CSV table of C-alpha atoms in Angstrom, one decimal:
chain,number,residue,atom,x,y,z
A,582,MET,CA,0.0,0.0,0.0
A,583,SER,CA,1.4,3.4,-1.0
A,584,LEU,CA,1.9,6.3,1.4
A,585,LEU,CA,-1.0,8.0,-0.3
A,586,HIS,CA,-3.4,5.2,0.4
A,587,ARG,CA,-2.3,4.8,4.0
A,588,HIS,CA,-3.5,8.3,4.8
A,589,PRO,CA,-6.4,9.0,2.4
A,590,LEU,CA,-8.1,11.6,4.5
A,591,ALA,CA,-5.0,13.7,4.8
A,592,ILE,CA,-4.5,13.6,1.0
A,593,ILE,CA,-8.2,14.5,0.3
A,594,VAL,CA,-8.2,17.4,2.7
A,595,LEU,CA,-4.8,18.7,1.4
A,596,ALA,CA,-6.2,18.5,-2.2
A,597,GLN,CA,-9.4,20.3,-1.1
A,598,LEU,CA,-7.2,23.1,0.4
A,599,CYS,CA,-5.3,23.4,-2.9
A,600,GLY,CA,-8.4,23.2,-5.1
A,601,THR,CA,-10.6,25.6,-3.2
A,602,SER,CA,-7.9,28.3,-3.2
A,603,LEU,CA,-9.5,29.2,-6.5
A,604,TRP,CA,-12.8,30.3,-4.9
A,605,PHE,CA,-11.8,33.6,-3.4
A,606,SER,CA,-8.5,34.1,-5.4
A,607,VAL,CA,-9.7,37.4,-6.8
A,608,ASN,CA,-11.0,38.6,-3.4
A,609,GLY,CA,-7.6,38.1,-2.0
A,610,VAL,CA,-6.2,40.8,-4.3
A,611,GLY,CA,-9.5,42.9,-4.2
A,612,LEU,CA,-7.9,45.9,-2.6
A,613,SER,CA,-5.2,45.9,-5.2
A,614,LEU,CA,-7.7,45.6,-8.0
A,615,SER,CA,-9.6,48.5,-6.6
A,616,ARG,CA,-6.5,50.6,-6.6
A,617,ASP,CA,-5.1,49.5,-10.0
A,618,LEU,CA,-8.2,48.8,-12.0
A,619,GLY,CA,-10.7,51.1,-10.3
A,620,LEU,CA,-13.0,48.3,-9.2
A,621,THR,CA,-15.6,49.2,-6.5
A,622,GLU,CA,-16.9,47.1,-3.7
A,623,ALA,CA,-20.0,46.4,-5.8
A,624,ASP,CA,-17.7,45.3,-8.7
A,625,LEU,CA,-15.9,42.9,-6.4
A,626,GLY,CA,-19.2,41.6,-5.2
A,627,ARG,CA,-20.3,40.9,-8.8
A,628,LEU,CA,-17.1,38.9,-9.4
A,629,THR,CA,-17.9,36.9,-6.3
A,630,LEU,CA,-21.5,36.4,-7.4
A,631,THR,CA,-20.5,35.0,-10.7
A,632,VAL,CA,-18.4,32.4,-9.0
A,633,GLN,CA,-21.4,31.4,-6.9
A,634,ALA,CA,-23.6,31.3,-10.0
A,635,GLY,CA,-21.2,29.1,-11.8
A,636,PHE,CA,-21.0,26.8,-8.8
A,637,ILE,CA,-24.7,26.5,-8.6
A,638,LEU,CA,-25.1,25.7,-12.3
A,639,GLY,CA,-22.3,23.2,-12.1
A,640,THR,CA,-23.8,21.4,-9.1
A,641,LEU,CA,-27.2,21.3,-10.7
A,642,SER,CA,-25.7,19.9,-13.9
A,643,ILE,CA,-23.9,17.3,-12.0
A,644,ALA,CA,-27.1,16.3,-10.2
A,645,ALA,CA,-29.3,16.4,-13.3
A,646,SER,CA,-26.9,14.4,-15.4
A,647,GLY,CA,-26.0,11.9,-12.6
A,648,LEU,CA,-22.3,12.7,-13.3
A,649,ALA,CA,-21.4,12.5,-9.6
A,650,ASP,CA,-22.7,8.9,-9.4
A,651,ARG,CA,-21.9,7.7,-12.9
A,652,PHE,CA,-18.1,8.5,-13.1
A,653,ARG,CA,-15.2,8.1,-10.7
A,654,ALA,CA,-15.2,11.0,-8.2
A,655,SER,CA,-11.4,11.2,-8.3
A,656,ARG,CA,-11.4,11.7,-12.0
A,657,ILE,CA,-14.0,14.5,-11.9
A,658,PHE,CA,-12.1,16.2,-9.1
A,659,ALA,CA,-8.8,16.0,-10.9
A,660,VAL,CA,-10.2,17.3,-14.2
A,661,SER,CA,-12.0,20.1,-12.4
A,662,CYS,CA,-8.8,21.2,-10.7
A,663,LEU,CA,-7.0,21.3,-14.0
A,664,LEU,CA,-9.7,23.4,-15.8
A,665,GLY,CA,-10.1,25.6,-12.8
A,666,ALA,CA,-6.4,26.4,-12.6
A,667,LEU,CA,-6.4,27.4,-16.3
A,668,VAL,CA,-9.4,29.7,-16.2
A,669,ASN,CA,-8.2,31.3,-12.9
A,670,ALA,CA,-4.8,32.0,-14.5
A,671,ALA,CA,-6.6,33.4,-17.5
A,672,PHE,CA,-8.1,36.1,-15.3
A,673,VAL,CA,-4.6,37.8,-15.3
A,674,LEU,CA,-4.8,38.2,-19.1
A,675,ALA,CA,-8.4,39.4,-19.1
A,676,SER,CA,-8.5,41.7,-16.1
A,677,GLU,CA,-8.8,44.9,-18.2
A,678,SER,CA,-12.1,43.7,-19.5
A,679,PHE,CA,-14.7,43.4,-16.8
A,680,ALA,CA,-17.1,41.3,-19.0
A,681,ALA,CA,-14.3,38.8,-19.7
A,682,SER,CA,-13.4,38.8,-16.0
A,683,LEU,CA,-17.0,37.9,-15.1
A,684,ALA,CA,-17.0,35.1,-17.6
A,685,LEU,CA,-13.8,33.6,-16.3
A,686,ARG,CA,-15.0,33.8,-12.7
A,687,PHE,CA,-18.2,32.1,-13.8
A,688,ALA,CA,-16.1,29.3,-15.3
A,689,THR,CA,-14.1,29.0,-12.1
A,690,GLY,CA,-17.4,28.4,-10.2
A,691,LEU,CA,-18.3,25.7,-12.7
A,692,CYS,CA,-15.0,24.0,-12.0
A,693,LEU,CA,-15.4,24.3,-8.2
A,694,ALA,CA,-18.7,22.3,-8.6
A,695,GLY,CA,-16.5,19.3,-9.4
A,696,ILE,CA,-14.2,19.9,-6.5
A,697,TYR,CA,-16.2,20.6,-3.3
A,698,PRO,CA,-19.1,18.2,-3.6
A,699,LEU,CA,-16.9,15.5,-5.0
A,700,GLY,CA,-14.5,16.0,-2.2
A,701,MET,CA,-17.3,15.2,0.2
A,702,LYS,CA,-18.0,12.0,-1.7
A,703,LEU,CA,-14.4,11.0,-1.6
A,704,VAL,CA,-14.3,11.4,2.1
A,705,ILE,CA,-17.4,9.2,2.5
A,706,GLY,CA,-15.7,6.7,0.2
A,707,TRP,CA,-12.5,6.5,2.1
A,708,THR,CA,-13.8,7.2,5.7
A,709,PRO,CA,-17.3,5.8,6.1
A,710,THR,CA,-17.3,6.1,9.9
A,711,HIS,CA,-17.3,9.3,12.0
A,712,LYS,CA,-18.4,11.3,9.0
A,713,GLY,CA,-18.9,14.4,11.1
A,714,ALA,CA,-15.2,14.4,12.2
A,715,ALA,CA,-13.9,13.5,8.7
A,716,LEU,CA,-16.0,16.1,6.9
A,717,ALA,CA,-14.9,18.7,9.5
A,718,TRP,CA,-11.4,18.4,8.2
A,719,LEU,CA,-12.6,18.6,4.6
A,720,VAL,CA,-14.7,21.8,5.2
A,721,GLY,CA,-11.9,23.1,7.4
A,722,MET,CA,-9.6,22.9,4.4
A,723,LEU,CA,-12.3,24.6,2.2
A,724,THR,CA,-12.2,27.4,4.8
A,725,LEU,CA,-8.4,27.5,4.8
A,726,GLY,CA,-8.5,27.4,1.0
A,727,THR,CA,-10.9,30.4,1.0
A,728,ALA,CA,-8.4,32.3,3.3
A,729,LEU,CA,-5.3,31.2,1.4
A,730,PRO,CA,-5.5,34.0,-1.3
A,731,HIS,CA,-5.3,36.6,1.5
A,732,LEU,CA,-2.1,34.8,2.8
A,733,LEU,CA,-0.7,34.7,-0.7
A,734,ARG,CA,-1.4,38.4,-1.1
A,735,GLY,CA,0.3,39.1,2.3
A,736,THR,CA,3.4,37.2,1.3
A,737,THR,CA,3.6,39.0,-2.0
A,738,LEU,CA,3.0,42.6,-0.9
A,739,GLY,CA,5.0,45.0,-3.1
A,740,MET,CA,4.7,42.5,-6.0
A,741,PRO,CA,2.2,42.6,-8.8
A,742,TRP,CA,-1.3,41.4,-7.8
A,743,GLU,CA,-1.1,38.7,-10.5
A,744,TRP,CA,1.3,36.6,-8.5
A,745,PRO,CA,-1.2,35.3,-5.9
A,746,LEU,CA,-3.6,34.3,-8.7
A,747,ILE,CA,-0.9,32.3,-10.4
A,748,GLY,CA,0.0,30.8,-7.0
A,749,ALA,CA,-3.7,29.7,-6.5
A,750,SER,CA,-3.7,28.0,-10.0
A,751,LEU,CA,-0.5,26.1,-9.2
A,752,LEU,CA,-2.0,24.9,-5.9
A,753,ALA,CA,-5.1,23.7,-7.7
A,754,LEU,CA,-3.0,21.7,-10.2
A,755,ALA,CA,-1.2,20.1,-7.2
A,756,GLY,CA,-4.5,19.2,-5.6
A,757,GLY,CA,-5.9,17.6,-8.7
A,758,ALA,CA,-2.7,15.5,-9.1
A,759,LEU,CA,-2.9,14.2,-5.6
A,760,ILE,CA,-6.5,13.0,-6.1
A,761,HIS,CA,-5.7,11.5,-9.5
A,762,LEU,CA,-3.0,9.4,-7.8
A,763,LEU,CA,-5.3,8.5,-4.8
A,764,GLY,CA,-8.4,7.3,-6.7
A,765,ASP,CA,-11.8,6.5,-5.3
A,766,GLY,CA,-12.3,4.9,-1.9
A,767,PRO,CA,-13.5,1.3,-1.4
A,768,HIS,CA,-16.7,2.2,0.4
A,769,LEU,CA,-18.6,3.9,-2.5
A,770,PRO,CA,-21.3,2.0,-4.4
A,771,PRO,CA,-20.5,1.1,-8.0
A,772,PRO,CA,-21.2,3.8,-10.7
A,773,ALA,CA,-25.0,4.2,-11.2
A,774,GLY,CA,-26.9,4.6,-14.4
A,775,PRO,CA,-28.2,7.9,-15.8
A,776,ALA,CA,-30.1,10.0,-13.2
A,777,ARG,CA,-32.8,12.6,-13.3
A,778,LEU,CA,-32.8,15.8,-11.3
A,779,GLN,CA,-35.8,14.5,-9.3
A,780,GLU,CA,-33.6,11.7,-7.9
A,781,GLY,CA,-31.2,14.3,-6.5
A,782,LEU,CA,-34.2,15.8,-4.7
A,783,ALA,CA,-35.4,12.5,-3.3
A,784,GLY,CA,-33.9,13.3,0.1
A,785,LEU,CA,-36.5,16.1,0.6
A,786,ARG,CA,-39.2,13.5,1.1
A,787,GLU,CA,-37.5,12.6,4.4
A,788,PRO,CA,-38.5,15.1,7.2
A,789,ARG,CA,-35.2,14.9,9.0
A,790,PHE,CA,-33.3,15.6,5.8
A,791,ARG,CA,-35.6,18.6,5.1
A,792,ALA,CA,-34.9,20.0,8.5
A,793,VAL,CA,-31.1,19.6,8.1
A,794,ALA,CA,-31.2,21.1,4.7
A,795,GLY,CA,-33.1,24.1,6.1
A,796,GLY,CA,-30.4,24.6,8.7
A,797,TYR,CA,-27.7,24.4,6.0
A,798,PHE,CA,-29.5,26.9,3.8
A,799,GLY,CA,-29.6,29.4,6.7
A,800,HIS,CA,-25.9,28.8,7.3
A,801,CYS,CA,-25.1,29.5,3.6
A,802,TRP,CA,-27.0,32.8,3.6
A,803,GLU,CA,-24.6,34.1,6.3
A,804,LEU,CA,-21.3,32.4,5.5
A,805,TYR,CA,-20.2,33.6,2.0
A,806,ALA,CA,-21.4,37.1,2.4
A,807,LEU,CA,-19.3,37.4,5.6
A,808,TRP,CA,-16.3,36.0,3.9
A,809,MET,CA,-16.7,38.5,1.1
A,810,LEU,CA,-17.0,41.4,3.6
A,811,THR,CA,-14.1,40.3,5.8
A,812,PRO,CA,-11.4,42.4,4.1
A,813,PHE,CA,-13.6,45.5,4.3
A,814,LEU,CA,-14.4,44.9,8.0
A,815,VAL,CA,-10.8,44.3,8.7
A,816,ALA,CA,-9.7,47.4,6.7
A,817,ARG,CA,-12.1,49.6,8.7
A,818,GLU,CA,-10.6,48.5,12.0
A,819,VAL,CA,-7.0,48.7,10.8
A,820,GLN,CA,-7.7,52.3,9.6
A,821,ARG,CA,-9.2,53.1,13.1
A,822,LEU,CA,-6.0,51.7,14.6
A,823,GLY,CA,-3.9,54.0,12.4
A,824,ALA,CA,-1.9,50.9,11.3
A,825,THR,CA,-0.5,50.2,7.9
A,826,GLY,CA,-2.8,48.7,5.3
A,827,ASP,CA,-0.3,45.9,4.8
A,828,LEU,CA,-2.0,44.2,7.8
A,829,VAL,CA,-5.3,43.8,6.0
A,830,PRO,CA,-4.5,40.7,4.0
A,831,TRP,CA,-2.8,39.0,7.0
A,832,LEU,CA,-5.7,39.8,9.4
A,833,SER,CA,-8.3,38.8,6.8
A,834,PHE,CA,-6.5,35.5,6.4
A,835,GLY,CA,-6.5,35.0,10.1
A,836,VAL,CA,-10.2,35.7,10.6
A,837,ILE,CA,-11.3,33.3,7.8
A,838,ALA,CA,-8.6,30.6,8.7
A,839,LEU,CA,-9.8,30.4,12.3
A,840,GLY,CA,-12.8,28.6,10.7
A,841,LEU,CA,-10.4,25.6,10.4
A,842,ILE,CA,-10.2,25.4,14.1
A,843,GLY,CA,-13.9,25.7,14.4
A,844,CYS,CA,-14.5,22.9,12.0
A,845,VAL,CA,-12.0,20.5,13.5
A,846,GLY,CA,-13.0,21.3,17.0
A,847,GLY,CA,-16.7,20.9,16.1
A,848,GLY,CA,-15.8,17.6,14.5
A,849,ALA,CA,-14.2,16.4,17.7
A,850,LEU,CA,-17.2,17.4,19.7
A,851,SER,CA,-19.5,15.7,17.3
A,852,ARG,CA,-18.0,12.4,18.1
A,853,ARG,CA,-19.2,12.8,21.7
A,854,LEU,CA,-22.2,15.1,21.5
A,855,GLY,CA,-23.5,14.5,17.9
A,856,SER,CA,-23.4,16.5,14.7
A,857,LEU,CA,-26.8,18.2,15.4
A,858,TRP,CA,-25.6,19.5,18.9
A,859,VAL,CA,-22.6,21.1,17.3
A,860,ALA,CA,-24.5,22.5,14.3
A,861,ARG,CA,-27.1,24.2,16.5
A,862,ARG,CA,-24.6,25.8,18.9
A,863,ALA,CA,-22.3,27.1,16.1
A,864,LEU,CA,-25.3,28.6,14.2
A,865,ALA,CA,-26.6,30.2,17.4
A,866,ILE,CA,-23.2,31.8,18.4
A,867,SER,CA,-22.5,33.1,14.9
A,868,GLY,CA,-26.0,34.6,14.8
A,869,LEU,CA,-25.5,36.3,18.1
A,870,ILE,CA,-22.3,37.9,16.9
A,871,CYS,CA,-24.0,39.0,13.7
A,872,LEU,CA,-26.6,40.7,15.9
A,873,ALA,CA,-24.1,42.3,18.2
A,874,TYR,CA,-21.3,43.5,15.8
A,875,PRO,CA,-23.1,46.5,14.3
A,876,LEU,CA,-24.2,47.6,17.8
A,877,LEU,CA,-20.5,48.1,18.8
A,878,PRO,CA,-19.1,50.8,16.5
A,879,TRP,CA,-17.7,52.6,19.6
A,880,ALA,CA,-15.7,49.6,20.8
A,881,PRO,CA,-11.9,49.6,20.5
A,882,PRO,CA,-10.7,48.3,17.1
A,883,GLY,CA,-8.8,45.5,18.7
A,884,LEU,CA,-11.9,44.2,20.5
A,885,LEU,CA,-13.9,44.2,17.2
A,886,LEU,CA,-11.1,42.3,15.5
A,887,VAL,CA,-11.2,39.7,18.2
A,888,LEU,CA,-15.0,39.5,17.8
A,889,LEU,CA,-14.6,39.2,14.1
A,890,GLY,CA,-12.1,36.3,14.7
A,891,ALA,CA,-14.7,34.6,17.0
A,892,TRP,CA,-17.2,35.0,14.2
A,893,GLY,CA,-14.8,33.5,11.6
A,894,LEU,CA,-14.3,30.5,14.0
A,895,THR,CA,-18.0,29.7,14.5
A,896,VAL,CA,-19.6,30.7,11.2
A,897,ILE,CA,-18.3,27.6,9.4
A,898,ALA,CA,-18.1,25.1,12.3
A,899,ASP,CA,-21.7,23.9,11.5
A,900,SER,CA,-21.1,23.2,7.8
A,901,PRO,CA,-19.4,19.8,8.1
A,902,GLN,CA,-22.0,18.7,10.6
A,903,PHE,CA,-24.9,19.6,8.3
A,904,SER,CA,-23.1,17.7,5.5
A,905,ALA,CA,-22.7,14.7,7.7
A,906,LEU,CA,-26.3,14.8,8.8
A,907,ALA,CA,-27.4,15.1,5.1
A,908,ALA,CA,-25.2,12.3,4.0
A,909,ALA,CA,-26.6,10.0,6.7
A,910,THR,CA,-30.2,10.6,5.6
A,911,ALA,CA,-29.8,11.0,1.8
A,912,PRO,CA,-30.7,8.0,-0.5
A,913,GLN,CA,-27.4,6.1,-0.5
A,914,ALA,CA,-27.4,5.1,-4.2
A,915,ARG,CA,-27.7,8.8,-5.1
A,916,VAL,CA,-25.7,10.4,-2.3
A,917,GLY,CA,-23.5,12.4,-4.7
A,918,SER,CA,-26.5,13.8,-6.6
A,919,THR,CA,-28.4,14.6,-3.4
A,920,LEU,CA,-25.5,16.5,-1.8
A,921,ALA,CA,-24.9,18.3,-5.1
A,922,VAL,CA,-28.5,19.5,-5.1
A,923,MET,CA,-28.3,20.6,-1.5
A,924,ASN,CA,-25.1,22.5,-2.3
A,925,ALA,CA,-26.8,24.1,-5.3
A,926,VAL,CA,-29.8,25.4,-3.3
A,927,GLY,CA,-27.6,26.6,-0.5
A,928,PHE,CA,-25.2,28.4,-2.7
A,929,ALA,CA,-28.1,30.0,-4.6
A,930,LEU,CA,-29.0,31.7,-1.4
A,931,THR,CA,-25.5,33.2,-1.2
A,932,ILE,CA,-26.3,35.3,-4.3
A,933,PRO,CA,-28.9,37.7,-2.8
A,934,ALA,CA,-26.9,37.9,0.5
A,935,ILE,CA,-23.7,38.8,-1.3
A,936,SER,CA,-25.5,41.2,-3.7
A,937,LEU,CA,-27.2,43.0,-0.8
A,938,THR,CA,-24.2,43.4,1.4
A,939,SER,CA,-21.7,44.3,-1.3
A,940,SER,CA,-24.0,47.0,-2.9
A,941,LEU,CA,-24.9,48.5,0.5
A,942,TRP,CA,-21.5,48.4,2.2
A,943,ALA,CA,-20.5,51.9,1.0
A,944,ALA,CA,-23.8,53.4,2.4
A,945,GLN,CA,-24.3,51.3,5.6
A,946,GLY,CA,-20.9,50.1,6.7
A,947,PRO,CA,-21.0,47.5,9.4
A,948,TRP,CA,-24.8,47.9,9.7
A,949,VAL,CA,-25.0,45.9,6.5
A,950,LEU,CA,-24.3,42.8,8.6
A,951,TRP,CA,-27.9,42.8,9.8
A,952,TRP,CA,-29.0,41.7,6.4
A,953,LEU,CA,-27.3,38.4,7.2
A,954,LEU,CA,-29.4,37.8,10.4
A,955,PRO,CA,-32.3,35.9,8.7
A,956,GLY,CA,-29.8,33.1,7.8
A,957,PRO,CA,-29.0,31.9,11.3
A,958,ALA,CA,-32.5,32.8,12.6
A,959,LEU,CA,-34.3,30.7,10.0
A,960,GLY,CA,-31.7,28.0,10.1
A,961,LEU,CA,-32.3,27.5,13.9
A,962,TRP,CA,-36.1,27.6,13.3
A,963,ALA,CA,-35.8,24.8,10.7
A,964,LEU,CA,-33.9,22.6,13.2
A,965,ARG,CA,-36.3,23.2,16.1
A,966,GLY,CA,-38.1,19.8,15.9
A,967,LEU,CA,-35.0,17.6,15.7
A,968,ALA,CA,-33.9,15.6,18.8
A,969,GLU,CA,-30.2,15.9,19.3
A,970,ARG,CA,-29.9,12.4,20.6
A,971,GLU,CA,-32.0,10.9,17.8
A,972,PRO,CA,-29.8,8.2,16.2
A,973,GLN,CA,-28.5,8.9,12.7
A,974,ALA,CA,-28.8,6.6,9.7
A,975,ALA,CA,-26.0,4.1,9.2
A,976,PRO,CA,-23.0,5.3,7.3
A,977,PRO,CA,-23.1,4.7,3.6
A,978,ALA,CA,-21.9,1.2,2.7
A,979,SER,CA,-20.5,2.3,-0.3
A,980,SER,CA,-21.1,17.4,4.0
């Protein structure tokens, strides 16, 4: 047995880190694009929205075609990383044309649809037990991958903004190569025949799955809009501190990357207390911070940065637990398609959240965060009838 196959979870989460660095690669250099190309906060919001739109169309296409269940997950993941690396690098050449930039970010989202949901399926295939803890590492690496462009920008300050984008593309190529070498796990069912979109929606007939999906949808409304706003929130406090703007990418990376600790810590807790217990508490805490943050404009900048870090830690901690709960209740023969549909609906909800907050930031500042409150509030309401100690369905035999 090769070294890769002795530690499959480590390889999958490392590949996920590399592949998902494409997601916010442009946001990592957003302040530089504003300075050099004259892009506004609303323009940067549109670039983020097109990634989300591409991801949604990609996941729906995967679900409708049955691609996730008809072909090897490792092959789809590797090809998606290759194509994503190419279109992300092409942004460097097309940045002078905003229309071309939008098209390339849309294509990046399409490619990410073959990375994130398929990464979940690979985890299930290699690690069928303790899915909450295993998926916590996967989503933690998605979080770190989202933060990575800010780190790349921080390490290349003084250099052209194109460098971090090229770096993200190289990382995606490395992630795809790792999964190509690893292959699929032994616990997935054999490839299924052609699917219909309705089969990806089959889990919605199960009341427990519907409740979990409702919680996940509320989580999605809050999460990506917050990640998009993080550099602006950090820049505001750095300015109030009178510190150099060079701190912004480093602190933005730190705020988002703290989500890795939240995911892994939540995964460890889920083994003792259950995935639902962790998901409920994380969603409630992030919702309370969302409520409180705009009420504290007078607070010292350092305190608000700490509060922002606590938000970054909790806002993503529920995501792997929702994915684990969904995987446990989804039809096992169509688990890939069902998770893809759930992802598609959840990410569709990120579009109005990002659109609202990016367009209103200049006028409302931190008060814009209250537009995110319906997410955790409605998510908790959807989970209200579930018993935390209710036994979950057995792991797939085959988020």
